[in-house]
Coordinates of C-alpha atoms in Angstrom, one line a residue:
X268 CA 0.0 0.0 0.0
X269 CA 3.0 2.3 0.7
X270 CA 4.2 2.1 -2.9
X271 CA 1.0 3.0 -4.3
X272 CA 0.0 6.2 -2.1
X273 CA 3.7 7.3 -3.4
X274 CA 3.1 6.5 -7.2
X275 CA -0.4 9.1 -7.7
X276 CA 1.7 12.2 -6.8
X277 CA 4.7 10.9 -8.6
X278 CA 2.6 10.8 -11.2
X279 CA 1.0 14.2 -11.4
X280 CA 4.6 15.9 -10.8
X281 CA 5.8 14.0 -13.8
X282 CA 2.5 15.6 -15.6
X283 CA 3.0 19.1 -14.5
X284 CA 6.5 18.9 -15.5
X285 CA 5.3 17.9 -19.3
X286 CA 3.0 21.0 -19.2
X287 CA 6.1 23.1 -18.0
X288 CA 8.3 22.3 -20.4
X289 CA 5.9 23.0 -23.5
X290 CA 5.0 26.3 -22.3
X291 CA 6.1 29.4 -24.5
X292 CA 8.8 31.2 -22.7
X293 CA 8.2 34.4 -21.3
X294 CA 11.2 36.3 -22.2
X295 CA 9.6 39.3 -23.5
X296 CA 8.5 40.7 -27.2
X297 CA 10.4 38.6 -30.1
X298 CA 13.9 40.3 -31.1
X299 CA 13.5 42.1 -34.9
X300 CA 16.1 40.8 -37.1
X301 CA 18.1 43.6 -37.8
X302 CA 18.0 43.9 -33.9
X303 CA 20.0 40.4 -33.9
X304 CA 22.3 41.3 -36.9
X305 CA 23.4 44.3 -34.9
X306 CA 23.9 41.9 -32.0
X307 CA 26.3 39.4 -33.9
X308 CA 28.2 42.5 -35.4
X309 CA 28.5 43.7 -32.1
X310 CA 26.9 47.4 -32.8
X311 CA 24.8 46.7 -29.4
X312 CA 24.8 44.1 -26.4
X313 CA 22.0 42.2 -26.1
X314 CA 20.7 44.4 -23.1
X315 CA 20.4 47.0 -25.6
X316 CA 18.8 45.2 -28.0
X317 CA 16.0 43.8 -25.9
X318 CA 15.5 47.9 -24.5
X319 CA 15.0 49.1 -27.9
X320 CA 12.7 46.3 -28.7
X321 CA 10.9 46.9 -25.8
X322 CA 10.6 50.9 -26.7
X323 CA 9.6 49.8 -29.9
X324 CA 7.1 47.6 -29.0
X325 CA 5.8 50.1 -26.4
X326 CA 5.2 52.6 -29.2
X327 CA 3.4 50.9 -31.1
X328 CA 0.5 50.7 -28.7
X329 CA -2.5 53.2 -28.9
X330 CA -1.0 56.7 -27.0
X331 CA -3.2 59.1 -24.5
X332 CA -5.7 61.8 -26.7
X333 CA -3.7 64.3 -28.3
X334 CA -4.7 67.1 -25.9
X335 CA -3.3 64.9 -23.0
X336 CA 0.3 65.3 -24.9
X337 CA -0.1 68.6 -25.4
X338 CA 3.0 70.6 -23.9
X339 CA 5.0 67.5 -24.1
X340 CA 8.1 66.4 -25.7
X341 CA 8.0 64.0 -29.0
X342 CA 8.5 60.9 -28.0
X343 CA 11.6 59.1 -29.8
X344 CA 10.7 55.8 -31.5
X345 CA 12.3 52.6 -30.7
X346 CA 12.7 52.6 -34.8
X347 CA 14.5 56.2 -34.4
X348 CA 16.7 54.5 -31.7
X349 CA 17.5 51.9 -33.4
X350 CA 18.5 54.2 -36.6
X351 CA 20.6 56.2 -34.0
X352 CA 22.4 53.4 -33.0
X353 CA 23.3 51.5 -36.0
X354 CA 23.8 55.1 -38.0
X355 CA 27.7 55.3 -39.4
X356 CA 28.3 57.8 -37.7
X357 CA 28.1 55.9 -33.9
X358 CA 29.4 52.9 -35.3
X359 CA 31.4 53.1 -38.2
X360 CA 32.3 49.2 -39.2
X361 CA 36.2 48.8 -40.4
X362 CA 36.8 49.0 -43.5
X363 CA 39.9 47.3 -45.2
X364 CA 40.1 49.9 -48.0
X365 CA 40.7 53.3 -46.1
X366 CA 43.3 55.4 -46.6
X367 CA 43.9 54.1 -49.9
X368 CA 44.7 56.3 -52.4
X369 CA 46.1 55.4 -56.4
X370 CA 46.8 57.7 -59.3
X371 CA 48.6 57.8 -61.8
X372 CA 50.8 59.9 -63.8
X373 CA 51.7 59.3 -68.2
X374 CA 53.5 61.3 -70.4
X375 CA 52.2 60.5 -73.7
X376 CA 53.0 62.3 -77.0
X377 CA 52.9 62.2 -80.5
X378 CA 56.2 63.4 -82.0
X379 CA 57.0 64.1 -85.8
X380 CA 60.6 66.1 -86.3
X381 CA 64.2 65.6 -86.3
X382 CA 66.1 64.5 -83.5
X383 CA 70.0 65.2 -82.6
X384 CA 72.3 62.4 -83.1
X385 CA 74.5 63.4 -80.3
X386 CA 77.0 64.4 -83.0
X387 CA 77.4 68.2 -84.8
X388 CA 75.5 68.4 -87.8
X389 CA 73.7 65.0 -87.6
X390 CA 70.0 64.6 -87.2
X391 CA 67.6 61.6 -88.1
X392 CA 63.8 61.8 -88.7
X393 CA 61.3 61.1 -85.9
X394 CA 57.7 60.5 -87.0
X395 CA 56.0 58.4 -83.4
X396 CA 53.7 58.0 -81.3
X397 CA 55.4 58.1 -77.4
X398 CA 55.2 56.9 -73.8
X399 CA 57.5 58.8 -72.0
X400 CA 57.2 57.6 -68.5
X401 CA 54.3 55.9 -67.0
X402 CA 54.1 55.8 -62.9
X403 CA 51.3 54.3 -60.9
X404 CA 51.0 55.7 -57.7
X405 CA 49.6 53.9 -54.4
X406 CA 49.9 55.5 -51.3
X407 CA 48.6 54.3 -47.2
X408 CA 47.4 56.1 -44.6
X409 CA 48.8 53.1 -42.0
X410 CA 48.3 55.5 -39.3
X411 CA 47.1 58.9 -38.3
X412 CA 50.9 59.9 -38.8
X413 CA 52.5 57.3 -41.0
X414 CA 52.0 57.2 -45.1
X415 CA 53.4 54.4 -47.3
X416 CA 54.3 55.2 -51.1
X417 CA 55.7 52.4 -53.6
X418 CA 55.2 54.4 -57.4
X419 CA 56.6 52.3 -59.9
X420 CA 58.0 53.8 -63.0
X421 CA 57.0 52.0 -66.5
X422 CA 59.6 53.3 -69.2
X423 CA 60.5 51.9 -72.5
X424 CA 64.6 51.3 -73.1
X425 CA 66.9 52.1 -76.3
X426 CA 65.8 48.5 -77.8
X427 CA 62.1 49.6 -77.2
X428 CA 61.4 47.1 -74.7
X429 CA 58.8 48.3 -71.4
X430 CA 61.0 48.3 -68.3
X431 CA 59.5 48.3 -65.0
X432 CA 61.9 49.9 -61.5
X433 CA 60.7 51.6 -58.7
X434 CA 60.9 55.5 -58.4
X435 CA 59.6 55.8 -54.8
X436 CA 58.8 53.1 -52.2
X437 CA 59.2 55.2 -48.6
X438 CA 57.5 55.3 -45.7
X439 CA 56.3 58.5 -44.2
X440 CA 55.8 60.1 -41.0
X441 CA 54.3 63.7 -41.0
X442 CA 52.7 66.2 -38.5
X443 CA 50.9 69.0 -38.4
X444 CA 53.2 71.2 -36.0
X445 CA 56.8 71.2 -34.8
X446 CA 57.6 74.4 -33.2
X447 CA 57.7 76.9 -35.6
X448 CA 57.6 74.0 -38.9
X449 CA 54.6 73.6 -40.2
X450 CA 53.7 70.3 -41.6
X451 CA 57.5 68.5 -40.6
X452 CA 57.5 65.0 -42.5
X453 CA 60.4 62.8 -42.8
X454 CA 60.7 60.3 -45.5
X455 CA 62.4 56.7 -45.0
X456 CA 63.4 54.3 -48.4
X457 CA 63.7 55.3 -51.9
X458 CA 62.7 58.5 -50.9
X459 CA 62.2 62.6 -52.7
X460 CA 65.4 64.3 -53.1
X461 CA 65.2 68.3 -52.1
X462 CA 65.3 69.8 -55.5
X463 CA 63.7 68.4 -58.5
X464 CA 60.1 68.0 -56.6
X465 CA 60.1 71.2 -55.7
X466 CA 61.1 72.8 -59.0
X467 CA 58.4 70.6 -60.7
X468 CA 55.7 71.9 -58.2
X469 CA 57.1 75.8 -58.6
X470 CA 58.0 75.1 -62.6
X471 CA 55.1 73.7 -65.0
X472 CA 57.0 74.3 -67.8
X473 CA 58.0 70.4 -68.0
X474 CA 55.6 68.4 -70.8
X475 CA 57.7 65.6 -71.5
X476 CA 61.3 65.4 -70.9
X477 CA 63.4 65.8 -67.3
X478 CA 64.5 69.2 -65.6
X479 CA 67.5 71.5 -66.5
X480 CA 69.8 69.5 -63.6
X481 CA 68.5 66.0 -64.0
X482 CA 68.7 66.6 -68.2
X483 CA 72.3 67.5 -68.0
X484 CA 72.8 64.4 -66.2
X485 CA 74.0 66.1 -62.8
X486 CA 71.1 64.5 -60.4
X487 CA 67.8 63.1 -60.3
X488 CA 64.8 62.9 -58.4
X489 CA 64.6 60.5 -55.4
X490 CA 67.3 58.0 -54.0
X491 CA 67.8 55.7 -50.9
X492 CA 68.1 57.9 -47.9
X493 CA 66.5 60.0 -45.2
X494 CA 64.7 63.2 -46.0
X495 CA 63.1 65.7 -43.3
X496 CA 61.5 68.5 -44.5
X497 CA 58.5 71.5 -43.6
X498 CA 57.3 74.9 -43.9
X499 CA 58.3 77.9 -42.1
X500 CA 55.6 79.0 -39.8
X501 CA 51.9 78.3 -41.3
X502 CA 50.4 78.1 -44.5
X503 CA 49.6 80.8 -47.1
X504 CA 45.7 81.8 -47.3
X505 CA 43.5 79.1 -48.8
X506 CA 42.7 81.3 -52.4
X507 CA 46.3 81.2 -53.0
X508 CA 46.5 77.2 -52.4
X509 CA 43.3 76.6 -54.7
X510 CA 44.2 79.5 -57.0
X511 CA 47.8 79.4 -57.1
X512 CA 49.9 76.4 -56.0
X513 CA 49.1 73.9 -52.7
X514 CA 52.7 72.6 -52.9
X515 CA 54.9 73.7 -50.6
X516 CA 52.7 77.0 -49.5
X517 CA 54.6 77.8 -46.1
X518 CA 54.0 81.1 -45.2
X519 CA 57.7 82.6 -45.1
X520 CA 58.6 79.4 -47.5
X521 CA 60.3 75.7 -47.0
X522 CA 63.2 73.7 -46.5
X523 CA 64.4 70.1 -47.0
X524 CA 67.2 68.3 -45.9
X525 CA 68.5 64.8 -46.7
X526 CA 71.1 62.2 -46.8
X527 CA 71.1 59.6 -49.2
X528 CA 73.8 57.0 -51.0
X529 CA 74.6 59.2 -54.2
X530 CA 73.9 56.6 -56.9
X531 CA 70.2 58.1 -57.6
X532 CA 67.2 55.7 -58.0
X533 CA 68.0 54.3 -61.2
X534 CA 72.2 53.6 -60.2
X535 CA 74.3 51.1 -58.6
X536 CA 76.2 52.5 -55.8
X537 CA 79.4 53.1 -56.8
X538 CA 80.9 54.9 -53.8
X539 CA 80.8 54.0 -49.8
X540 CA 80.4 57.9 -49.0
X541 CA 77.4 59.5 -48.5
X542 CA 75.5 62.9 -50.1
X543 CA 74.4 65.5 -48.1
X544 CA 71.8 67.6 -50.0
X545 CA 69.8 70.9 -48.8
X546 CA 67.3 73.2 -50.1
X547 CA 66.1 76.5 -48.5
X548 CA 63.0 79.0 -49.8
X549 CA 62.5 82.2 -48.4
X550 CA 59.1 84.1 -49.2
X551 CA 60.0 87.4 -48.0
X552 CA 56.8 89.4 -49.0
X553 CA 54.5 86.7 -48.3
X554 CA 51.5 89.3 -47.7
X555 CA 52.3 91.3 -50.9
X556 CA 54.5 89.2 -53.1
X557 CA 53.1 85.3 -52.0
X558 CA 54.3 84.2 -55.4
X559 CA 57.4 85.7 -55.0
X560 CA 60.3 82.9 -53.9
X561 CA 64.4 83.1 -54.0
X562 CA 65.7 79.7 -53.0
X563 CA 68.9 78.0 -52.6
X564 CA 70.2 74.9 -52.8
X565 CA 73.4 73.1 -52.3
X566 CA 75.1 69.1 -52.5
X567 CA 78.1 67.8 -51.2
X568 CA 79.9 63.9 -51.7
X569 CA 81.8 61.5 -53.8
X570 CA 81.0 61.6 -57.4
X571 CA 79.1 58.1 -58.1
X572 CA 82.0 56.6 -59.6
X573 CA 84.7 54.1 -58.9
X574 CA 87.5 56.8 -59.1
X575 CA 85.7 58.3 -56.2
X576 CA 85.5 62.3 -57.2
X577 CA 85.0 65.4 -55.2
X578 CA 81.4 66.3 -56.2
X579 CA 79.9 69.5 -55.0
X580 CA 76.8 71.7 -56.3
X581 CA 75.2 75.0 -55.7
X582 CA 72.2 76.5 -56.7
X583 CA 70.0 80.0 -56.6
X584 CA 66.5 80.6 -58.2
X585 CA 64.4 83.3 -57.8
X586 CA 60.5 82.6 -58.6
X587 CA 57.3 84.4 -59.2
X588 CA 54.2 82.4 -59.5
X589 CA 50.6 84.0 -59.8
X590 CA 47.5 82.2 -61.3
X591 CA 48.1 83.4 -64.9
X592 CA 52.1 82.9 -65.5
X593 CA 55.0 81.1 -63.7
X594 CA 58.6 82.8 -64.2
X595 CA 62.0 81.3 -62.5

């Protein structure tokens, strides 16, 4: 008889634990979707989610009369909430792609003339259609302060066929402010060398073929080394960077610096010495003249050759740049 008054209630506690477990649980309103998508992208927590579900939810019941809100605040929407919180703007998600930038640069031409030989008195007929140079660009913001640059430079040799070296490839670290130097950067690699980037930014002059220095075969434009570089004091006024030139617009004018191995970025080292190179602009007038520049510019080291020369330059150019004309 014992076993039997036991097996009733055992019974009905199996039962009501049947009934339990097929009840609906009461966990609040059902999640929206895009509610649970933000949740596994990890725009909200979960606490957040079920809140804005439960504002939303509360919303969409039937309000007081009109007259009874009177005098009150709107109401925000769970929906507007939920725009709020998955906007951009709160939440930007990362992407891969920032800071990317590519461009690129081809000096193309058509050509139909005679060409010198090289030798007094003899020329030979060009009639052609011409690549110059061909560079593709890429730079990378890595960092609020750090830029990477590789700009590889497509050319076509004396036995026509397409070559392909690297100009730049340099890693840059730049700031807004150092003292009294506006915008200080300093360039690490295959990096600018002081002159011939500035002279192309001051000079437009150049369509297809080098600058005066690098034509007569003295230097050229970048080469492995350090180069530190800025503007004195801040920058000229905003009309005369759109309207004028944005390169190198340092109020009272600009200065670079740099040390590099000699050979220039299309050389073999032939030398264990290093060159020192420096360029210095002055904008005395800026409030008058802006346009008005004299700079200097001077280079010291071994000659890149195995007989190991002296090599020393210096340089002086006086420039006037306005919107309409450029003259150096």
């Amino acid at each position: 008889m014992r076993g039997k008054r036991w097996r009733v209630p055992g019974l009905l506690l199996a039962v009501v634990f049947v009934l339990a477990s097929n009840l609906p649980a009461q966990e609040g309103p059902a999640m929206d979707p895009l509610l649970r998508l933000l949740v596994k992208k990890g725009v909200v927590t979960e606490e957040e989610a079920v809140e804005l579900q439960r504002e939303y939810e509360t919303m969409k019941k039937p309000g007081p009369p009109l007259a009874a809100q009177v005098g009150k605040p709107a109401p925000v929407s769970g929906a507007q909430t939920l725009e709020a919180k998955a906007s951009p703007e709160a939440a930007p998600l990362p992407n891969k792609l920032d800071g990317l930038h590519i461009g690129t640069l081809i000096y193309a031409s058509y050509q139909d003339g005679r060409a010198y030989e090289g030798v007094p008195g003899k020329t030979s007929r060009e009639n052609r259609f011409v690549i110059k140079r061909a560079y593709l660009n890429i730079k990378m913001d890595i960092a609020p302060n750090l830029q990477a640059r590789v700009t590889p430079d497509i050319h076509q040799d004396s036995t026509g066929d397409w070559k392909t070296r690297f100009k730049y490839v340099y890693g840059k670290f730049h700031w807004q402010r150092l003292g009294f130097v506006g915008k200080p950067s300093v360039e690490v690699g295959l990096a600018h060398m002081p002159w011939l980037d500035w002279e192309e930014a001051i000079n437009g002059f150049r369509m297809q073929d080098t600058m005066f220095l690098e034509r007569n075969h003295i230097f050229n434009s970048a080469d492995l080394g350090v180069l530190f570089g800025g503007n004195f004091g801040g920058e000229l006024s905003e009309e005369y960077r759109h309207e004028v030139n944005h390169h190198y617009a340092g109020r009272w004018g600009s200065f670079q610096v740099g040390i590099y191995n000699g050979g220039g970025y299309h050389a073999v080292e032939q030398t264990s010495n290093k060159a020192i190179e420096g360029r210095i602009s002055i904008r005395p007038v800026p409030d008058s003249l802006p346009g008005f520049q004299a700079t200097a510019f001077g280079l010291t080291g071994k000659g890149n050759a195995l007989s190991e020369p002296d090599w020393s330059l210096a340089a002086l150019m006086l420039s006037y740049e306005s919107s309409r004309f450029v003259v150096t």
